């Protein structure tokens, strides 16, 4: 992957270009506003005050999830952000589970979901296709239905006023309520909307459209957005979403045939929260890769040639990891991972590797 290719990927992924807007889901739009460095007419850039800290956290989590926002040789790469949207299988509506079929969830799953907003679209045809971050105060859940997406991003409440001031540059606000939660609607275009919900329980939520919308459709859908309890939210997630109680089984699949660095604790992966399978795979391989790079650096520093060789061989072997090949059809996280792994094995970590892989 050449630097020219990375530049082209970022340029082509600008979410405010009319020719690509229909191919980007809300999650990609939101993050690209954060990481694309070249200003584009009409593109809104997030407020400067929270960027240093919030962007650093966002790059870290998306480097192991939706993107590999890789700063490699000075180039910002919006790589895995460019994966194709998941195929919408037109599943049954996201409804509350029947009281006659109680489900027992692990304490870890319950605790992770309790800490964050739990919003669902109680309308037929909507399916959760992207989930990330239900272990911290910043995350995403995106729903898809045919050619439309509605993404819900949440952030720490301390950033609300800066985001709100920025959105005032988009359009005048219109008061709205989402399941009695007050907020303001902003209109990016005739078919592109965002709703900022006011801070609550330490976070605020922004709902953002992706795909083909009309104002009438948007108004109808947001009236069906409901805030639910933990059990309802967990029960509404499709089986491919990796919730905390599914981590051990999914981690075993991801780590099959992957050489583990010294001291690697697979049990610690339980703190990843709730993620879709792509994001979970990227988070896990990020931790493995970062740990092998740390071992390479330790061995280099101490003159342990045998350990240095083992770390280099393990990183080179990533070209045979099944999980990365499975992910490669959906996005470019594997390409960024392989590039960094090869550079480390050949001569050492490149500048910016820690941000690119989420090691920092």
Coordinates of C-alpha atoms in Angstrom, one line a residue:
X1 CA 0.0 0.0 0.0
X2 CA 1.7 3.2 -1.2
X3 CA 1.4 6.6 0.4
X4 CA -0.2 7.8 -2.9
X5 CA -2.8 5.0 -2.4
X6 CA -3.5 6.1 1.2
X7 CA -3.8 9.7 0.2
X8 CA -6.3 8.7 -2.5
X9 CA -8.3 6.6 0.0
X10 CA -8.7 9.6 2.3
X11 CA -9.6 11.9 -0.5
X12 CA -12.1 9.6 -2.0
X13 CA -13.6 8.9 1.4
X14 CA -14.5 12.6 2.1
X15 CA -18.1 12.1 3.4
X16 CA -19.2 15.5 2.1
X17 CA -18.6 14.7 -1.6
X18 CA -21.9 14.1 -3.3
X19 CA -20.6 11.2 -5.3
X20 CA -19.6 9.1 -2.3
X21 CA -22.1 10.2 0.4
X22 CA -24.5 7.4 -0.5
X23 CA -21.8 4.8 0.0
X24 CA -20.7 5.8 3.5
X25 CA -22.6 4.9 6.6
X26 CA -22.9 7.3 9.5
X27 CA -20.0 5.8 11.4
X28 CA -17.6 6.5 8.6
X29 CA -18.9 10.1 8.2
X30 CA -18.5 10.8 11.9
X31 CA -15.0 9.6 12.2
X32 CA -13.8 11.1 8.9
X33 CA -14.9 14.5 10.2
X34 CA -12.4 13.9 12.9
X35 CA -9.4 12.5 11.0
X36 CA -9.4 13.9 7.4
X37 CA -6.7 16.6 7.5
X38 CA -7.4 18.4 4.2
X39 CA -10.2 21.0 4.6
X40 CA -13.0 20.5 2.1
X41 CA -15.6 23.2 1.2
X42 CA -18.8 22.6 3.2
X43 CA -17.2 20.0 5.5
X44 CA -17.7 20.5 9.2
X45 CA -14.7 19.9 11.4
X46 CA -15.2 19.0 15.0
X47 CA -14.5 21.7 17.6
X48 CA -10.8 22.3 18.4
X49 CA -11.0 22.1 22.1
X50 CA -11.9 18.4 22.5
X51 CA -10.0 17.3 19.4
X52 CA -6.7 16.6 21.1
X53 CA -8.1 14.3 23.8
X54 CA -11.3 13.0 22.2
X55 CA -9.6 12.5 18.8
X56 CA -6.8 10.6 20.5
X57 CA -9.3 8.3 22.1
X58 CA -11.2 8.0 18.9
X59 CA -8.2 7.1 16.8
X60 CA -7.2 4.6 19.4
X61 CA -10.6 2.8 19.5
X62 CA -11.2 3.0 15.8
X63 CA -7.7 1.9 15.0
X64 CA -8.8 -1.3 16.7
X65 CA -12.2 -1.1 15.3
X66 CA -13.9 0.8 12.5
X67 CA -10.7 2.3 11.2
X68 CA -6.9 2.2 11.2
X69 CA -6.5 6.0 11.3
X70 CA -2.8 5.4 10.6
X71 CA -0.3 8.1 10.8
X72 CA 2.4 6.4 8.8
X73 CA 5.3 8.5 7.4
X74 CA 3.1 11.5 7.9
X75 CA 0.1 10.3 6.0
X76 CA -3.3 10.0 7.8
X77 CA -5.0 6.9 6.5
X78 CA -8.8 6.4 6.7
X79 CA -8.4 2.7 6.0
X80 CA -10.7 0.2 7.6
X81 CA -13.3 3.0 7.8
X82 CA -13.7 2.2 4.1
X83 CA -15.1 -1.3 4.6
X84 CA -18.3 -2.1 2.8
X85 CA -21.5 -1.7 4.8
X86 CA -22.8 -5.0 6.2
X87 CA -25.5 -6.6 4.1
X88 CA -28.9 -5.7 5.5
X89 CA -30.7 -9.0 5.9
X90 CA -34.0 -7.4 6.7
X91 CA -34.3 -9.0 10.0
X92 CA -37.4 -8.8 12.2
X93 CA -38.0 -5.5 14.0
X94 CA -36.0 -4.7 17.1
X95 CA -38.6 -5.4 19.7
X96 CA -38.5 -6.0 23.4
X97 CA -38.1 -9.7 24.3
X98 CA -41.0 -11.7 25.5
X99 CA -41.4 -11.8 29.2
X100 CA -42.1 -15.5 28.9
X101 CA -38.5 -16.2 27.6
X102 CA -36.2 -14.6 30.2
X103 CA -32.5 -14.6 29.4
X104 CA -29.7 -14.6 31.9
X105 CA -26.8 -12.2 31.1
X106 CA -23.4 -12.2 32.7
X107 CA -22.6 -9.4 35.3
X108 CA -19.9 -8.1 32.9
X109 CA -22.4 -7.7 30.1
X110 CA -24.9 -6.0 32.4
X111 CA -22.3 -3.6 33.8
X112 CA -21.0 -2.6 30.4
X113 CA -24.5 -1.9 29.0
X114 CA -25.6 0.0 32.1
X115 CA -22.9 2.6 31.7
X116 CA -24.1 3.9 28.3
X117 CA -27.1 5.1 26.4
X118 CA -29.3 2.2 25.2
X119 CA -31.4 3.4 22.3
X120 CA -33.2 1.1 19.8
X121 CA -35.4 1.7 16.8
X122 CA -38.7 0.0 17.6
X123 CA -39.8 -0.3 14.0
X124 CA -39.8 -3.2 11.6
X125 CA -36.8 -3.9 9.4
X126 CA -34.1 -2.1 11.4
X127 CA -31.0 -4.1 12.4
X128 CA -28.0 -3.3 14.5
X129 CA -25.0 -3.7 12.1
X130 CA -22.3 -1.8 13.9
X131 CA -21.7 -1.7 17.6
X132 CA -18.7 -0.4 19.4
X133 CA -17.7 1.0 22.7
X134 CA -20.1 -0.2 25.4
X135 CA -17.3 -0.2 27.9
X136 CA -16.5 3.6 28.0
X137 CA -18.1 7.0 27.6
X138 CA -17.6 7.1 23.8
X139 CA -19.0 4.7 21.3
X140 CA -21.3 3.9 18.5
X141 CA -24.3 1.8 17.5
X142 CA -25.6 2.0 13.9
X143 CA -28.8 0.5 12.5
X144 CA -29.5 -0.3 8.9
X145 CA -32.6 -0.8 6.9
X146 CA -32.3 -1.2 3.2
X147 CA -30.4 1.8 1.9
X148 CA -30.8 3.9 5.1
X149 CA -28.6 4.0 8.2
X150 CA -29.1 5.7 11.5
X151 CA -26.0 5.9 13.7
X152 CA -26.0 6.9 17.3
X153 CA -22.7 8.2 18.7
X154 CA -22.2 9.1 22.3
X155 CA -19.5 11.3 23.8
X156 CA -18.6 12.6 27.3
X157 CA -20.9 15.4 28.4
X158 CA -18.0 17.8 28.8
X159 CA -17.7 18.1 25.0
X160 CA -21.4 18.9 24.4
X161 CA -21.1 22.7 24.2
X162 CA -18.2 22.6 21.8
X163 CA -20.1 20.2 19.5
X164 CA -23.2 22.2 19.8
X165 CA -21.4 25.4 18.8
X166 CA -20.0 23.6 15.8
X167 CA -23.4 22.3 14.7
X168 CA -24.7 25.9 14.7
X169 CA -22.6 26.4 11.6
X170 CA -24.6 23.7 9.9
X171 CA -28.1 25.1 10.3
X172 CA -30.4 26.7 12.8
X173 CA -31.4 24.2 15.4
X174 CA -34.9 22.8 15.6
X175 CA -36.2 21.4 19.0
X176 CA -37.0 17.7 19.0
X177 CA -37.5 15.0 21.5
X178 CA -36.4 11.4 21.3
X179 CA -38.4 9.2 23.7
X180 CA -38.9 12.4 25.9
X181 CA -35.1 13.1 25.7
X182 CA -34.8 16.8 24.6
X183 CA -32.5 17.7 21.8
X184 CA -32.0 19.8 18.6
X185 CA -32.1 18.8 15.0
X186 CA -29.6 20.1 12.4
X187 CA -30.0 19.8 8.7
X188 CA -26.8 19.2 6.6
X189 CA -28.8 18.9 3.4
X190 CA -32.3 18.0 2.3
X191 CA -31.7 14.4 3.1
X192 CA -28.9 14.5 5.7
X193 CA -29.9 15.1 9.3
X194 CA -28.3 15.1 12.8
X195 CA -30.0 15.2 16.2
X196 CA -28.0 16.2 19.3
X197 CA -29.5 15.0 22.5
X198 CA -28.7 17.0 25.6
X199 CA -26.3 15.6 28.2
X200 CA -27.7 12.9 30.4
X201 CA -25.9 10.5 32.8
X202 CA -22.5 12.0 31.9
X203 CA -22.9 11.6 28.1
X204 CA -24.6 13.2 25.2
X205 CA -25.8 11.4 22.0
X206 CA -25.8 12.5 18.4
X207 CA -28.0 10.6 15.9
X208 CA -26.8 11.0 12.3
X209 CA -28.4 9.7 9.1
X210 CA -26.6 7.9 6.3
X211 CA -28.0 6.8 2.9
X212 CA -31.3 8.0 1.3
X213 CA -33.6 9.9 3.6
X214 CA -36.5 12.4 3.4
X215 CA -37.5 14.6 6.3
X216 CA -40.8 12.8 6.6
X217 CA -39.0 9.4 6.9
X218 CA -36.6 10.8 9.4
X219 CA -39.3 12.3 11.6
X220 CA -41.2 9.0 11.5
X221 CA -38.1 6.9 12.5
X222 CA -36.9 9.1 15.3
X223 CA -40.4 8.9 16.9
X224 CA -39.7 5.1 17.0
X225 CA -36.4 5.5 18.8
X226 CA -36.8 4.3 22.4
X227 CA -34.5 4.2 25.4
X228 CA -34.6 0.7 26.9
X229 CA -33.3 -1.2 29.9
X230 CA -30.1 -3.3 29.8
X231 CA -31.8 -6.7 29.2
X232 CA -33.9 -5.4 26.3
X233 CA -30.9 -3.8 24.7
X234 CA -28.8 -6.9 24.9
X235 CA -31.6 -9.1 23.7
X236 CA -32.1 -6.9 20.6
X237 CA -28.5 -7.4 19.4
X238 CA -28.1 -9.9 16.5
X239 CA -26.1 -13.1 17.3
X240 CA -23.0 -11.9 15.4
X241 CA -22.5 -9.0 17.8
X242 CA -19.9 -10.0 20.4
X243 CA -21.3 -9.2 23.8
X244 CA -19.1 -9.7 26.9
X245 CA -20.4 -13.2 27.6
X246 CA -19.5 -14.2 24.0
X247 CA -16.0 -12.9 24.2
X248 CA -14.3 -16.1 25.3
X249 CA -15.7 -18.2 22.4
X250 CA -15.1 -15.5 19.8
X251 CA -11.6 -14.8 21.1
X252 CA -10.8 -18.5 20.7
X253 CA -11.8 -18.3 17.0
X254 CA -9.9 -15.1 16.4
X255 CA -6.7 -16.3 18.1
X256 CA -6.7 -19.7 16.5
X257 CA -3.2 -20.2 14.9
X258 CA -2.1 -16.7 16.1
X259 CA 1.2 -16.8 18.1
X260 CA 0.6 -15.1 21.4
X261 CA 3.3 -12.8 22.9
X262 CA 4.8 -13.5 26.3
X263 CA 2.3 -12.9 29.1
X264 CA -0.6 -12.3 26.8
X265 CA -3.8 -12.6 28.8
X266 CA -6.8 -13.6 26.7
X267 CA -9.1 -13.3 29.7
X268 CA -8.4 -9.6 29.7
X269 CA -10.3 -9.2 26.4
X270 CA -13.5 -9.1 28.4
X271 CA -13.0 -5.4 28.9
X272 CA -13.6 -4.7 25.2
X273 CA -17.4 -4.2 25.8
X274 CA -19.8 -5.0 23.0
X275 CA -18.6 -5.0 19.3
X276 CA -19.5 -6.3 16.0
X277 CA -17.3 -9.2 14.7
X278 CA -15.1 -7.0 12.5
X279 CA -14.4 -4.5 15.2
X280 CA -13.8 -7.3 17.7
X281 CA -11.3 -8.9 15.4
X282 CA -9.5 -5.7 14.9
X283 CA -9.4 -5.0 18.7
X284 CA -8.0 -8.4 19.5
X285 CA -5.4 -8.3 16.7
X286 CA -4.4 -4.8 17.8
X287 CA -3.6 -6.1 21.3
X288 CA -1.7 -9.0 19.9
X289 CA 0.3 -6.8 17.5
X290 CA 1.0 -4.1 20.1
X291 CA 2.2 -6.7 22.6
X292 CA 4.6 -8.3 20.0
X293 CA 6.0 -4.9 19.1
X294 CA 6.5 -4.2 22.8
X295 CA 8.4 -7.5 23.1
X296 CA 10.5 -6.6 20.0
X297 CA 11.4 -3.3 21.6
X298 CA 12.3 -4.9 24.9
X299 CA 14.4 -7.5 23.2
X300 CA 16.2 -4.9 21.1
X301 CA 16.9 -2.8 24.2
X302 CA 18.3 -5.7 26.2
X303 CA 20.2 -7.4 23.4
X304 CA 18.0 -10.5 23.6
X305 CA 18.5 -11.7 20.0
X306 CA 16.5 -14.9 20.3
X307 CA 13.4 -13.0 21.6
X308 CA 13.9 -10.4 18.9
X309 CA 13.8 -13.1 16.3
X310 CA 10.7 -14.7 17.8
X311 CA 8.9 -11.3 17.8
X312 CA 9.9 -10.6 14.2
X313 CA 8.8 -14.1 13.1
X314 CA 5.4 -13.7 14.9
X315 CA 4.7 -10.4 13.2
X316 CA 5.7 -11.7 9.8
X317 CA 3.3 -14.7 10.4
X318 CA 0.4 -12.2 10.5
X319 CA 0.2 -12.6 6.7
X320 CA -1.2 -16.1 7.5
X321 CA -3.6 -15.2 10.3
X322 CA -7.0 -16.4 9.2
X323 CA -8.8 -13.6 11.0
X324 CA -7.0 -10.9 9.1
X325 CA -7.8 -12.6 5.7
X326 CA -11.4 -12.9 6.7
X327 CA -11.5 -9.2 7.6
X328 CA -9.7 -8.1 4.5
X329 CA -12.8 -8.3 2.3
X330 CA -14.5 -5.8 4.6
X331 CA -11.9 -3.2 5.2
X332 CA -8.2 -2.2 5.2
X333 CA -7.3 -2.9 8.8
X334 CA -5.4 -6.0 7.8
X335 CA -3.4 -4.0 5.1
X336 CA -2.3 -1.4 7.7
X337 CA -1.5 -4.1 10.3
X338 CA 0.6 -6.1 7.8
X339 CA 2.5 -3.0 6.6
X340 CA 3.4 -2.1 10.2
X341 CA 4.3 -5.7 11.1
X342 CA 6.6 -6.0 8.1
X343 CA 8.4 -2.7 9.0
X344 CA 8.9 -3.8 12.6
X345 CA 10.2 -7.2 11.6
X346 CA 12.6 -5.6 9.1
X347 CA 14.0 -2.6 10.9
X348 CA 11.8 -1.6 13.8
X349 CA 8.5 0.3 14.5
X350 CA 7.7 3.1 12.1
X351 CA 6.8 6.6 13.4
X352 CA 3.1 6.7 14.3
X353 CA 2.7 2.9 14.7
X354 CA 1.2 3.3 18.2
X355 CA -1.6 5.5 17.0
X356 CA -2.2 3.4 13.9
X357 CA -2.6 0.2 15.8
X358 CA -4.1 1.7 18.9
X359 CA -1.1 0.9 21.1
X360 CA -0.9 4.3 22.8

